[in-house]
Coordinates of C-alpha atoms and ligand atoms in Angstrom, one line a residue:
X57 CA 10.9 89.3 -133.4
X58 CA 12.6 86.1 -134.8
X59 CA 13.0 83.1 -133.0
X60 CA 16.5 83.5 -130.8
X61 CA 18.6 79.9 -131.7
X62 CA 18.2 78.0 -128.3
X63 CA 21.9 76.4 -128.0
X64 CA 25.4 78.3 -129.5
X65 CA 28.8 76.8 -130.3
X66 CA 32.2 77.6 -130.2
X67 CA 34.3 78.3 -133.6
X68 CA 37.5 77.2 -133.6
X69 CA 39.4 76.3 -137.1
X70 CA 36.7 77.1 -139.6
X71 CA 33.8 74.9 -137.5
X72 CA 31.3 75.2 -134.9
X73 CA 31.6 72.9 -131.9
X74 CA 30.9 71.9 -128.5
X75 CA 33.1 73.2 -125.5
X76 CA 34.8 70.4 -123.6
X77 CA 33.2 72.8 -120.0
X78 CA 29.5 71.8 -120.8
X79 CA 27.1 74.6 -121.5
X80 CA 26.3 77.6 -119.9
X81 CA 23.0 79.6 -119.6
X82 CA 22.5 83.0 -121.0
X83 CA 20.0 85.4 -119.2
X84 CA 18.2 88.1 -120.7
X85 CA 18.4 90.7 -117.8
X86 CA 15.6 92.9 -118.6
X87 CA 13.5 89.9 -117.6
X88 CA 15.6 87.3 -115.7
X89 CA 14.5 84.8 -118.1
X90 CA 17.1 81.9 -120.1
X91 CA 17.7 83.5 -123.5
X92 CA 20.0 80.3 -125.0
X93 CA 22.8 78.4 -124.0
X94 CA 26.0 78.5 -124.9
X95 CA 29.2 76.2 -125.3
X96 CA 31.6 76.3 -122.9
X97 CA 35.3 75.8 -124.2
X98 CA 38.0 74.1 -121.5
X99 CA 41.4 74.7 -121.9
X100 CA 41.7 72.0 -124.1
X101 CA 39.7 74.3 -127.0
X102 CA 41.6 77.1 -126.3
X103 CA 44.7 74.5 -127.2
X104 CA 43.1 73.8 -130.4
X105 CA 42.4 77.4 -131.0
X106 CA 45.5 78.6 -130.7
X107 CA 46.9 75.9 -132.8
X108 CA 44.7 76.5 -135.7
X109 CA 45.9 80.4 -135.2
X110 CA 49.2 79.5 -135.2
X111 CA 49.2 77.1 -138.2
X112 CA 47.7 80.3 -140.3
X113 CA 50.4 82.6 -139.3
X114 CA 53.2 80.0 -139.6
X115 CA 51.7 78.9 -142.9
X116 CA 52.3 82.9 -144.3
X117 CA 48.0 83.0 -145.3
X118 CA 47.6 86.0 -143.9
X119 CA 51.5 87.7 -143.4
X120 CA 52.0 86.7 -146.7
X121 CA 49.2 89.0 -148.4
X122 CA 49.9 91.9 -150.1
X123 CA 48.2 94.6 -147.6
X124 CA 45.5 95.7 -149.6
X125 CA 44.5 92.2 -150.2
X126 CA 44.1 91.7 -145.7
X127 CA 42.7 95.2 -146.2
X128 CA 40.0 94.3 -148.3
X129 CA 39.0 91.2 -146.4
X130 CA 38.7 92.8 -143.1
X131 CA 36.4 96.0 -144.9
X132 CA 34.1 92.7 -145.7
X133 CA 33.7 91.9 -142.3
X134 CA 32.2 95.3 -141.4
X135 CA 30.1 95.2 -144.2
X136 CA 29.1 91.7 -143.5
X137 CA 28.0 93.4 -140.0
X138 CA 25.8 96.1 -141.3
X139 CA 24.4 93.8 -144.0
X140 CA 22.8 91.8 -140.7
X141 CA 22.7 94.5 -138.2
X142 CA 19.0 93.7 -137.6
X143 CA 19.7 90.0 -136.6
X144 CA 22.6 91.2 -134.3
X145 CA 20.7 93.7 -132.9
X146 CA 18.4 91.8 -131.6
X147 CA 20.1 89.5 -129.7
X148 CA 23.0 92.0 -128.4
X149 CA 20.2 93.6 -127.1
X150 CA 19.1 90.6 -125.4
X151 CA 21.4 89.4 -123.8
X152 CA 22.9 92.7 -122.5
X153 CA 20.1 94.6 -122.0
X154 CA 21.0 97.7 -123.8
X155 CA 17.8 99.5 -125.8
X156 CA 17.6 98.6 -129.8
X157 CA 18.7 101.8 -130.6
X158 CA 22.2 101.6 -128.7
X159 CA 22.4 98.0 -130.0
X160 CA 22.5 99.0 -133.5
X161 CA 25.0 102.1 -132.8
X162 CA 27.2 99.5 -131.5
X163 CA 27.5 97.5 -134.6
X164 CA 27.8 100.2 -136.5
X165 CA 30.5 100.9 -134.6
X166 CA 32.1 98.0 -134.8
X167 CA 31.4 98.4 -138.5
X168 CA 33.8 101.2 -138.4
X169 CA 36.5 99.7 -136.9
X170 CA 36.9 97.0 -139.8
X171 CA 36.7 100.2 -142.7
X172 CA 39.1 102.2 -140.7
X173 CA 42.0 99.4 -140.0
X174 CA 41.2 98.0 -143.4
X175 CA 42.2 101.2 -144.8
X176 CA 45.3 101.1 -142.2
X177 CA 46.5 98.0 -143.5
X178 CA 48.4 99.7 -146.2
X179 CA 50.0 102.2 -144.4
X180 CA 52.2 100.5 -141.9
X181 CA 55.4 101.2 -143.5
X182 CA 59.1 100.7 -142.7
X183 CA 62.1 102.8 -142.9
X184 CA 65.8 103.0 -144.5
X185 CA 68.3 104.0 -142.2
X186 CA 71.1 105.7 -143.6
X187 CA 74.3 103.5 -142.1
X188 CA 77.0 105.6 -144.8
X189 CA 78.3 103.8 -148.1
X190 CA 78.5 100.5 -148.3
X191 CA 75.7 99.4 -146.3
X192 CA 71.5 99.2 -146.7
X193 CA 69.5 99.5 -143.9
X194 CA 65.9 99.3 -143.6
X195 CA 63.3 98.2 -140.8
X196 CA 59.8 96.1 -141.3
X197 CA 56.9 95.1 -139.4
X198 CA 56.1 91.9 -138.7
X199 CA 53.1 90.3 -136.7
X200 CA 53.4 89.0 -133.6
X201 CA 51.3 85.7 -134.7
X202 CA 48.8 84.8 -132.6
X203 CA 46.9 87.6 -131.1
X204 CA 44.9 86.3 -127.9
X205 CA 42.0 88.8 -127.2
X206 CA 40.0 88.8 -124.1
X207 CA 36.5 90.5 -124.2
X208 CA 33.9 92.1 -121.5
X209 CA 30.4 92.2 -121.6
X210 CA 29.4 95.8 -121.7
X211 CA 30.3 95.9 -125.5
X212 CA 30.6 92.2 -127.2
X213 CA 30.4 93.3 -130.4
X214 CA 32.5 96.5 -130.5
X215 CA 35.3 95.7 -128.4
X216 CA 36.0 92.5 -130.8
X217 CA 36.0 94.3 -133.5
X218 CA 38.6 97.2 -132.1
X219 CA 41.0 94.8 -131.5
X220 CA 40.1 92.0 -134.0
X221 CA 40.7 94.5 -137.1
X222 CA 43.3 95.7 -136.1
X223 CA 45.1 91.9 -135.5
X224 CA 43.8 90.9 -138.7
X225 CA 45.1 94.1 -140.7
X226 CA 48.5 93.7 -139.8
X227 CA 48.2 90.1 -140.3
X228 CA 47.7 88.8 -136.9
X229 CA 45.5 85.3 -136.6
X230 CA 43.4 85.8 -133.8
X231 CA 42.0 84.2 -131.1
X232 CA 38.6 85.5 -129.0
X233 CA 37.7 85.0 -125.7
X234 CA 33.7 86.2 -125.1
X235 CA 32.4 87.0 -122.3
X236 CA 30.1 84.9 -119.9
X237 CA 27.6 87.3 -119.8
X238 CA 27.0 88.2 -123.6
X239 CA 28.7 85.5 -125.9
X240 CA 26.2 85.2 -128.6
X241 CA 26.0 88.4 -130.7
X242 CA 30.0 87.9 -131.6
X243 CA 29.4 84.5 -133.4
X244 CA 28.2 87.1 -136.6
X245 CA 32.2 88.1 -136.4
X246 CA 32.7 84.5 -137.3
X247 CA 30.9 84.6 -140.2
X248 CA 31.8 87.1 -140.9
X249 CA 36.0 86.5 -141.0
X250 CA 34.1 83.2 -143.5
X251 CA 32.0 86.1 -145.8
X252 CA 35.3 87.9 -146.3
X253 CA 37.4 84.8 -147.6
X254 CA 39.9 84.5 -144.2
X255 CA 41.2 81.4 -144.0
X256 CA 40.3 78.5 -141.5
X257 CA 41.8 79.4 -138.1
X258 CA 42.6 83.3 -138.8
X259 CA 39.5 84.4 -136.1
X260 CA 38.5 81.7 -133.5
X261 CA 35.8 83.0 -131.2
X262 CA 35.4 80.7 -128.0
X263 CA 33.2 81.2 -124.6
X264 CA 34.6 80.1 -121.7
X265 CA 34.9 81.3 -118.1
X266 CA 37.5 83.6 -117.3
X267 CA 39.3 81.7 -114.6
X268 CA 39.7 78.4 -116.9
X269 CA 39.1 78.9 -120.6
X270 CA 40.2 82.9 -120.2
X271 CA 43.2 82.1 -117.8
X272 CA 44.1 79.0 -120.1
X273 CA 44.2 81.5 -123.2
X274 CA 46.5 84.0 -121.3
X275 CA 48.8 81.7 -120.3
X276 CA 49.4 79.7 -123.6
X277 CA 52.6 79.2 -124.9
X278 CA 51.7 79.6 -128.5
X279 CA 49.9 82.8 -128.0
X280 CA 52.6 85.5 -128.9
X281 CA 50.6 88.8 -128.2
X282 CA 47.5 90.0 -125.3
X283 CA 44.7 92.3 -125.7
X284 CA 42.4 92.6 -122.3
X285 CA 39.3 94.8 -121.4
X286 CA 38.0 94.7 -117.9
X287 CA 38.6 95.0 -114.6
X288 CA 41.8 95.7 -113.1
X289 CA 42.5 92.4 -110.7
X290 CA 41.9 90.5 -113.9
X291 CA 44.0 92.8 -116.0
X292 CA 46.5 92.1 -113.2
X293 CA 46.1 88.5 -113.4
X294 CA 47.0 88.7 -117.2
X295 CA 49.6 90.6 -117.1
X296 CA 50.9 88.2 -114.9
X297 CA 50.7 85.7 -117.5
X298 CA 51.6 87.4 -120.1
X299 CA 55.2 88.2 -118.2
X300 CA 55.8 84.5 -117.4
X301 CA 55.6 83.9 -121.3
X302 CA 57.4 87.3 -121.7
X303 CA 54.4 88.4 -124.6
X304 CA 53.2 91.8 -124.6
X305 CA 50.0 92.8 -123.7
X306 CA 47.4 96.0 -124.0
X307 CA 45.2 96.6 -121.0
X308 CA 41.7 98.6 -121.3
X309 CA 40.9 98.6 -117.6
X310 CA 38.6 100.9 -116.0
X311 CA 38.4 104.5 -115.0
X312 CA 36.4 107.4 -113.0
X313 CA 36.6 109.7 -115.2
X314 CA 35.3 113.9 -114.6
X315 CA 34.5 116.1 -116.1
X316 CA 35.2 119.5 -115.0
X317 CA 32.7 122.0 -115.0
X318 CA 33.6 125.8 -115.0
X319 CA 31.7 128.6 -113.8
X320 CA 31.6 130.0 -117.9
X321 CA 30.4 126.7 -119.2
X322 CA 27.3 126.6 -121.7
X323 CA 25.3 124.6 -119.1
X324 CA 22.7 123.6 -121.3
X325 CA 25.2 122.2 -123.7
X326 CA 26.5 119.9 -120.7
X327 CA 22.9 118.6 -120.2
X328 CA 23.5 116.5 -123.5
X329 CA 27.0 115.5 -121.9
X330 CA 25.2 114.2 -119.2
X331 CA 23.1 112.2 -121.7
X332 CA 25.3 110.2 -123.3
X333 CA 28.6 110.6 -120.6
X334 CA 26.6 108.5 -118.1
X335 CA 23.2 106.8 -119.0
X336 CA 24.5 106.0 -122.5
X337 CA 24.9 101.6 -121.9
X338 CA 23.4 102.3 -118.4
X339 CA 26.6 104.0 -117.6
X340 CA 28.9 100.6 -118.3
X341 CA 31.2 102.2 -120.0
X342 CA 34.9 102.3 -119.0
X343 CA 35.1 105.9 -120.2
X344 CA 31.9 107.0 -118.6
X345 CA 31.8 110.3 -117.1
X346 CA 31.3 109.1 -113.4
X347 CA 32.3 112.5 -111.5
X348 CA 31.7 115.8 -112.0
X349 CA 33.2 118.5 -110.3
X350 CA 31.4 122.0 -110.9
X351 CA 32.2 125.5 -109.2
X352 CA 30.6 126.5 -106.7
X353 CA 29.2 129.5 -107.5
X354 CA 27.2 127.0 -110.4
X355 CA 26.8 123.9 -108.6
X356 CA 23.2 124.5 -107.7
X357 CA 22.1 125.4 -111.1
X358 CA 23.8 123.0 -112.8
X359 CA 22.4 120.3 -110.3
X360 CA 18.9 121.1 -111.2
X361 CA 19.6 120.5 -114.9
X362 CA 21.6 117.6 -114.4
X363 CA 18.5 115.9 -112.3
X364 CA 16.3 116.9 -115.4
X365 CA 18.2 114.8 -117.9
X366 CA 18.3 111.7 -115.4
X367 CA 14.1 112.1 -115.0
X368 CA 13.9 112.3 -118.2
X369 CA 15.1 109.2 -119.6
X370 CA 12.4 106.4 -119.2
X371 CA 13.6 102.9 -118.1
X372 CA 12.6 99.9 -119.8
X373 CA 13.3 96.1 -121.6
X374 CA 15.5 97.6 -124.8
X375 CA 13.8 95.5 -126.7
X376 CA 10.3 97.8 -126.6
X377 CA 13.2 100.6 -127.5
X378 CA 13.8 100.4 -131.3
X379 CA 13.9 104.3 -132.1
X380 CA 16.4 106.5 -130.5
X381 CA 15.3 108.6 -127.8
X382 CA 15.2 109.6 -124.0
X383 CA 15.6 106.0 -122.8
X384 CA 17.5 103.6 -121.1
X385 CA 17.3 100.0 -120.7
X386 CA 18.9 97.3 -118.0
X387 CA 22.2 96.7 -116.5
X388 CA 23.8 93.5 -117.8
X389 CA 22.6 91.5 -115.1
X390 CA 21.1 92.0 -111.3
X391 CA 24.6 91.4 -110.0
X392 CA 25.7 94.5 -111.6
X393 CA 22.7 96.3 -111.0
X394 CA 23.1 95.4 -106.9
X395 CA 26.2 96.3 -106.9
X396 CA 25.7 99.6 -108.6
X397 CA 22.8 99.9 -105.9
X398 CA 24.6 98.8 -102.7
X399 CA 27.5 101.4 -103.6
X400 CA 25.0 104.3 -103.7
X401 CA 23.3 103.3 -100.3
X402 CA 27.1 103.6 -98.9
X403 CA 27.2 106.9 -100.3
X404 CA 24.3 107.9 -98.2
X405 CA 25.7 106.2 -95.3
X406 CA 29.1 108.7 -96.3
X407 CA 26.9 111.4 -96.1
X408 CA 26.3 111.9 -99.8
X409 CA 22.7 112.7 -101.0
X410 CA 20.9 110.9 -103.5
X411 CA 19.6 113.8 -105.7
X412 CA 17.5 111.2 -108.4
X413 CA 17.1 107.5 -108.6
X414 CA 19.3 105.4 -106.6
X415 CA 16.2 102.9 -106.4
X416 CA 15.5 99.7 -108.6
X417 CA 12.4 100.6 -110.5
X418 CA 9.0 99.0 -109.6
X419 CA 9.5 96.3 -112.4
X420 CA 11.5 92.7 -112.7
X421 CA 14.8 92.9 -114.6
X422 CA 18.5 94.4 -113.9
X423 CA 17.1 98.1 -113.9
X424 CA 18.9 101.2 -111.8
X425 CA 17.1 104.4 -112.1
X426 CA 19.3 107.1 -113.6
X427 CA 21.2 108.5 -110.2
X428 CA 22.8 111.9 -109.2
X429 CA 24.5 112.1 -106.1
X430 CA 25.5 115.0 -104.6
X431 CA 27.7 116.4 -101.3
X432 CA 30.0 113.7 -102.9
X433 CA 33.7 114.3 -101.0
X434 CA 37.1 113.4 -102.5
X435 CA 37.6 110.6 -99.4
X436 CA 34.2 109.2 -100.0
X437 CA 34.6 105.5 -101.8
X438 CA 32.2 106.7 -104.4
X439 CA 34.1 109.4 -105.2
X440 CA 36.8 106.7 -105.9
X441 CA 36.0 103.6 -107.3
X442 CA 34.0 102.3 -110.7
X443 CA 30.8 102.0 -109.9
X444 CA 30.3 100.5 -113.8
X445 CA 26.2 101.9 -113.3
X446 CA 24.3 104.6 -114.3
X447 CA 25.2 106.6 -111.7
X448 CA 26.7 110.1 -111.5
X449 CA 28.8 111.9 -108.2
X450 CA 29.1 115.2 -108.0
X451 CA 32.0 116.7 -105.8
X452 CA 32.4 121.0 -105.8
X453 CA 35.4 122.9 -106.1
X454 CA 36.4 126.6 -105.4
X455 CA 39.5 127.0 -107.3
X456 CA 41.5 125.6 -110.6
X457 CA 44.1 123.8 -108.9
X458 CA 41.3 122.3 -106.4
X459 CA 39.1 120.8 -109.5
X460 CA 42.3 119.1 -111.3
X461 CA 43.5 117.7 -107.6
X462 CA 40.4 116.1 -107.5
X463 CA 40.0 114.9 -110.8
X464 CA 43.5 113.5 -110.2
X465 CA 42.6 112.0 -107.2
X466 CA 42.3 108.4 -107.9
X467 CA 44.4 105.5 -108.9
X468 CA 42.8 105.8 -112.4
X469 CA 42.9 108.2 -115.7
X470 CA 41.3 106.7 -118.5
X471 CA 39.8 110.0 -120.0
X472 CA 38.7 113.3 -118.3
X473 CA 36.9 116.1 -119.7
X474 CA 37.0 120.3 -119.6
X475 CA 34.2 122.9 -120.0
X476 CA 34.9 126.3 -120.2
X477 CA 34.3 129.3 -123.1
X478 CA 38.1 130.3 -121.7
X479 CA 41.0 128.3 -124.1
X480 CA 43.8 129.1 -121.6
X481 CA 42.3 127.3 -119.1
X482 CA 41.0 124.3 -121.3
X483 CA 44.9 123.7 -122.5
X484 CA 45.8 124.6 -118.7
X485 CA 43.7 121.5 -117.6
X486 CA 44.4 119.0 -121.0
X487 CA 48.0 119.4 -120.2
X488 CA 47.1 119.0 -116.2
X489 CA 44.6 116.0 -115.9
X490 CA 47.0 112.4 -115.9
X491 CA 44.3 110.7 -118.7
X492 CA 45.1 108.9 -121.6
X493 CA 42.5 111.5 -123.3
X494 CA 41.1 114.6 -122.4
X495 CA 37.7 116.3 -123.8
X496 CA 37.3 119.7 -123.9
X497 CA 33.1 121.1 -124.3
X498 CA 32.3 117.3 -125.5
X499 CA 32.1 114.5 -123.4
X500 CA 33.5 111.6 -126.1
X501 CA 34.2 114.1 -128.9
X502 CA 36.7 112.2 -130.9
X503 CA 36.3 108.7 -132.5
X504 CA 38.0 105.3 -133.7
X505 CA 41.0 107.8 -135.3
X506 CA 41.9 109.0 -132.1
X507 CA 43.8 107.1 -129.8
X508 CA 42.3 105.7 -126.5
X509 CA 43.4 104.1 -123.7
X510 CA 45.2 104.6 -120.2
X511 CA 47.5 106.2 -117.4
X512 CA 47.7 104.6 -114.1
X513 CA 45.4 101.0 -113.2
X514 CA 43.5 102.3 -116.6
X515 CA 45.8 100.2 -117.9
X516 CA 48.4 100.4 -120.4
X517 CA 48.6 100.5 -124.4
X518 CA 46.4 102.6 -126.8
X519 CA 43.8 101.1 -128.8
X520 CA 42.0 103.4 -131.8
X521 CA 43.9 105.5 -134.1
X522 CA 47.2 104.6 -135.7
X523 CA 49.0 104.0 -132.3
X524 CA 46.8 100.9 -132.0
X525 CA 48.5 99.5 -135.0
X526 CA 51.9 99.3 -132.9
X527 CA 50.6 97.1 -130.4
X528 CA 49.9 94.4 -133.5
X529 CA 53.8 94.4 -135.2
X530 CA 57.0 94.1 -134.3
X531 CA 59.7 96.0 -135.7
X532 CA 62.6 93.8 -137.2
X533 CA 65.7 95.5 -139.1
X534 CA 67.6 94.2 -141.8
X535 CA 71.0 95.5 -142.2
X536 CA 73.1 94.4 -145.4
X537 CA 76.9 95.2 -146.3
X538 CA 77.1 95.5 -149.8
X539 CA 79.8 94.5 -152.0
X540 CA 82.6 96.7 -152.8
Ligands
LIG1437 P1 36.3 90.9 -115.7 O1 37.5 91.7 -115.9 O2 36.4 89.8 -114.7 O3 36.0 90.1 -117.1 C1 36.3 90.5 -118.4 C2 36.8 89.3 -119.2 O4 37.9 88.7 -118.6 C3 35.7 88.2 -119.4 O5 35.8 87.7 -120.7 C4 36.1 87.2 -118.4 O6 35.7 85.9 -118.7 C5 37.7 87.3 -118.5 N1 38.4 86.8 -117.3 C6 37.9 86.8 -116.0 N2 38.9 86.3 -115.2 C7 39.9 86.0 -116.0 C8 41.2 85.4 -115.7 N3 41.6 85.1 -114.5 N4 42.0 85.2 -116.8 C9 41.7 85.5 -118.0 N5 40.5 86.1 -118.3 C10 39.6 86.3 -117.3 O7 35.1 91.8 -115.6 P2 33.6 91.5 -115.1 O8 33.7 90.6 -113.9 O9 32.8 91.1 -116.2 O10 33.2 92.9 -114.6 C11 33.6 93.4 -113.3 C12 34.0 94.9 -113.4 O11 35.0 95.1 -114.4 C13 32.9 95.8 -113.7 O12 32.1 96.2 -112.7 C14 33.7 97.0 -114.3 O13 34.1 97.8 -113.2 C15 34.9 96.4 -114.9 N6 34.7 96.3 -116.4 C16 35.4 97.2 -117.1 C17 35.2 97.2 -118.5 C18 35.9 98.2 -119.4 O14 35.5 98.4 -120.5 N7 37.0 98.8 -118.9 C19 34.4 96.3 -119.1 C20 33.7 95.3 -118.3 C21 33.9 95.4 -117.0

């Protein structure tokens, strides 16, 4: 294992710096330990950040480009990625606790995200309108100009790239809010945006803490354009920003997502959704399959199998976890991880049973053994709210319109899934369950083509696919009168 760098800066304008907020520590949760400090910008960084961002955009360095050129540069950055995945990996897992496995997945997902909107960059094309003789009409996209993108900690890496490569494509100059928790792993983004040739101030990457150097950034003048992922009182406290400054925004926030569970599913196909749909990151994902609701005449069965999966998975540093396999490693930090806990106990004091885990393991760190609870009811908090956790609530239901009340039944709808062998009922439910994206026999079947985001307080906006694109550009239309 290399020696981890023990103090990290800020990059704003092509250079690494000190933040004018001191330094903050950053803990390696699987064993409570310092891993390194990092920078902390004030508002008076995020000033210069957004200045440098604006200069590029006004100065035409990156809206100027032909498209393929911005294409190219932004495919460099995800090569630059994979060309040091092992470096990254190491530290992401470090500081966030996932195994070395999941670490490298999530760079090459991020990897992905930089080919994909690379290869978008060409495609966002205008129109001509026909307005009769006389007259040519046609409309173009334009980039907002400054792109102000504020990241969470369950994935640094990928959620900076999703947004970042898309900015950058359509010829955005950006500026990056980390997280507290995990801000080192992203400073490979910067050097990356300098491997592909971008110019000074196109990607600034600062840590800072939400409520100063995050609320600063929101609330800029000079930032024309939002991108959030989080929790819903800070996407509300964005937003909120964003509207005084009248600049849109996209908002990722969370979800409790189900998955619906029919009496002629392939059970032991849905063990493997159980897998990845809620012990993949230790269950901190925003689309994590949180609920399941299963027929009754199934639920026992299906119970035993789902307990097998959790037992299976062995829970330890992700740093001893470099091959992929039946394993988990720690929650981002023990504040997570005891809030994660304290929500099952109240379960149990609902009346819910905890049919696996539920306990912190017999070892320091942020660990949560992988947790089933059953007898779950639809009034029950856990039945309702994000626990952001490894930790899985299953609620029963007797008929069709009973399972999609349920599944409906909370403020969010962020994804949901379907599993049934009968297609009548599968489109019956996708058109029926208020998500941004259903699944139907695969829990996360689709991928960065396909568009992702929310209904209700999951927030509003699509990121992924070619709708992402929109939230980047602004349409303009230029209508000429032609001479006689
Ligand atoms: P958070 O929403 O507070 O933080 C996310 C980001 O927003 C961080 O970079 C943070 O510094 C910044 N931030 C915080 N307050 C801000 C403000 N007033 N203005 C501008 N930026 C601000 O989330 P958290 O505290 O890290 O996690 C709490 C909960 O959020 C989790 O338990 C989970 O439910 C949810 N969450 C969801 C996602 C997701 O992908 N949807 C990701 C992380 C966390």
């Amino acid at each position: 294992m290399a020696e981890i760098k023990p103090y990290w800066q800020n990059y704003i304008d092509g250079a690494w710096g000190d933040g004018g907020a001191g330094r903050i520590d950053v803990i390696n949760p699987a064993t409570g330990a310092r891993l390194a400090t990092q920078a902390l910008a004030d508002s008076a960084d995020v000033d210069r950040a957004v200045q440098a961002a604006k200069r590029v955009h006004v100065s035409g360095a990156l809206s100027d480009l032909r498209p393929v050129e911005r294409g190219r540069m932004v495919q460099a950055m995800g090569r630059y990625l994979l060309d040091h995945i092992d470096a990254i990996a190491e530290v992401l897992t470090l500081e966030q606790g996932k195994p070395l496995w999941e670490a490298r997945i999530e760079i090459e997902g991020a990897a992905r995200y930089f080919e994909y909107y690379g290869n978008q960059a060409e495609t966002v094309e205008g129109r001509s309108i026909p307005l009769g003789k006389g007259y040519f009409d046609f409309t173009t996209y334009e980039p907002f100009g400054v792109s102000a993108q504020i990241i969470p900690w369950n994935y640094p890496i990928e959620m900076t790239a999703r947004s970042l490569s898309a900015a950058l494509a359509t010829g955005n100059a950006c500026v990056i809010k980390t997280p507290e928790l995990t801000p080192l792993s992203t400073a490979w983004l910067a050097q990356a945006a300098e491997a592909a040739g971008l110019p000074d101030g196109a990607v600034n990457i600062l840590c800072g803490l939400g409520k100063e150097a995050g609320a600063a950034l929101s609330a800029h003048r000079d930032v024309n354009q939002i991108v959030f992922t989080g929790s819903v009182p800070t996407g509300i406290a964005i937003a909120t920003a964003a509207a005084q400054n009248v600049v849109p925004c996209v908002l990722e926030l969370g979800g409790k997502s189900a998955a619906i569970v029919h009496d002629d599913a392939d059970l032991e196909a849905f063990e493997n959704d159980v897998r990845w749909g809620i012990y993949f990151n230790a269950g901190q994902v925003c689309s994590a399959m949180s609920r399941v609701i299963v027929h009754d005449s199934i639920h026992d069965a299906l119970v035993e199998r789902m307990v097998g999966v959790a037992k299976s998975l062995s829970v330890k540093p992700g740093i001893e976890q470099p091959e992929f396999g039946a394993t988990m490693g720690a929650m981002v930090s023990e504040a997570q991880r005891d809030r994660a806990a304290a929500m099952v106990g109240q379960a149990q004091t609902d009346g819910a049973r905890v049919a696996t885990g539920g306990r912190k393991p017999n070892i320091s760190g942020a660990f949560l053994e992988p947790t089933i609870i059953t007898d779950v009811t639809p009034d029950m908090a856990i039945a309702s709210e994000e626990v952001f956790g490894p930790v899985l609530s299953v609620l029963r239901f007797s008929s069709d319109d009973e399972a999609i009340g349920m599944a409906n039944g909370t403020s969010y709808g962020l994804v949901g899934g379907v599993f049934t062998r009968d297609l009548d009922r599968a489109t019956r439910a996708a058109r029926q369950l208020r998500a941004g994206q259903v699944f139907v026999n695969e829990w996360y079947a689709g991928g960065v083509e396909t568009p992702f985001g929310g209904y209700g307080k999951s927030g509003y906006g699509r990121e992924k696919g070619r709708e992402a694109l929109w939230n980047y550009v602004q349409t303009k239309n230029v209508a000429i009168k032609l001479g006689a």
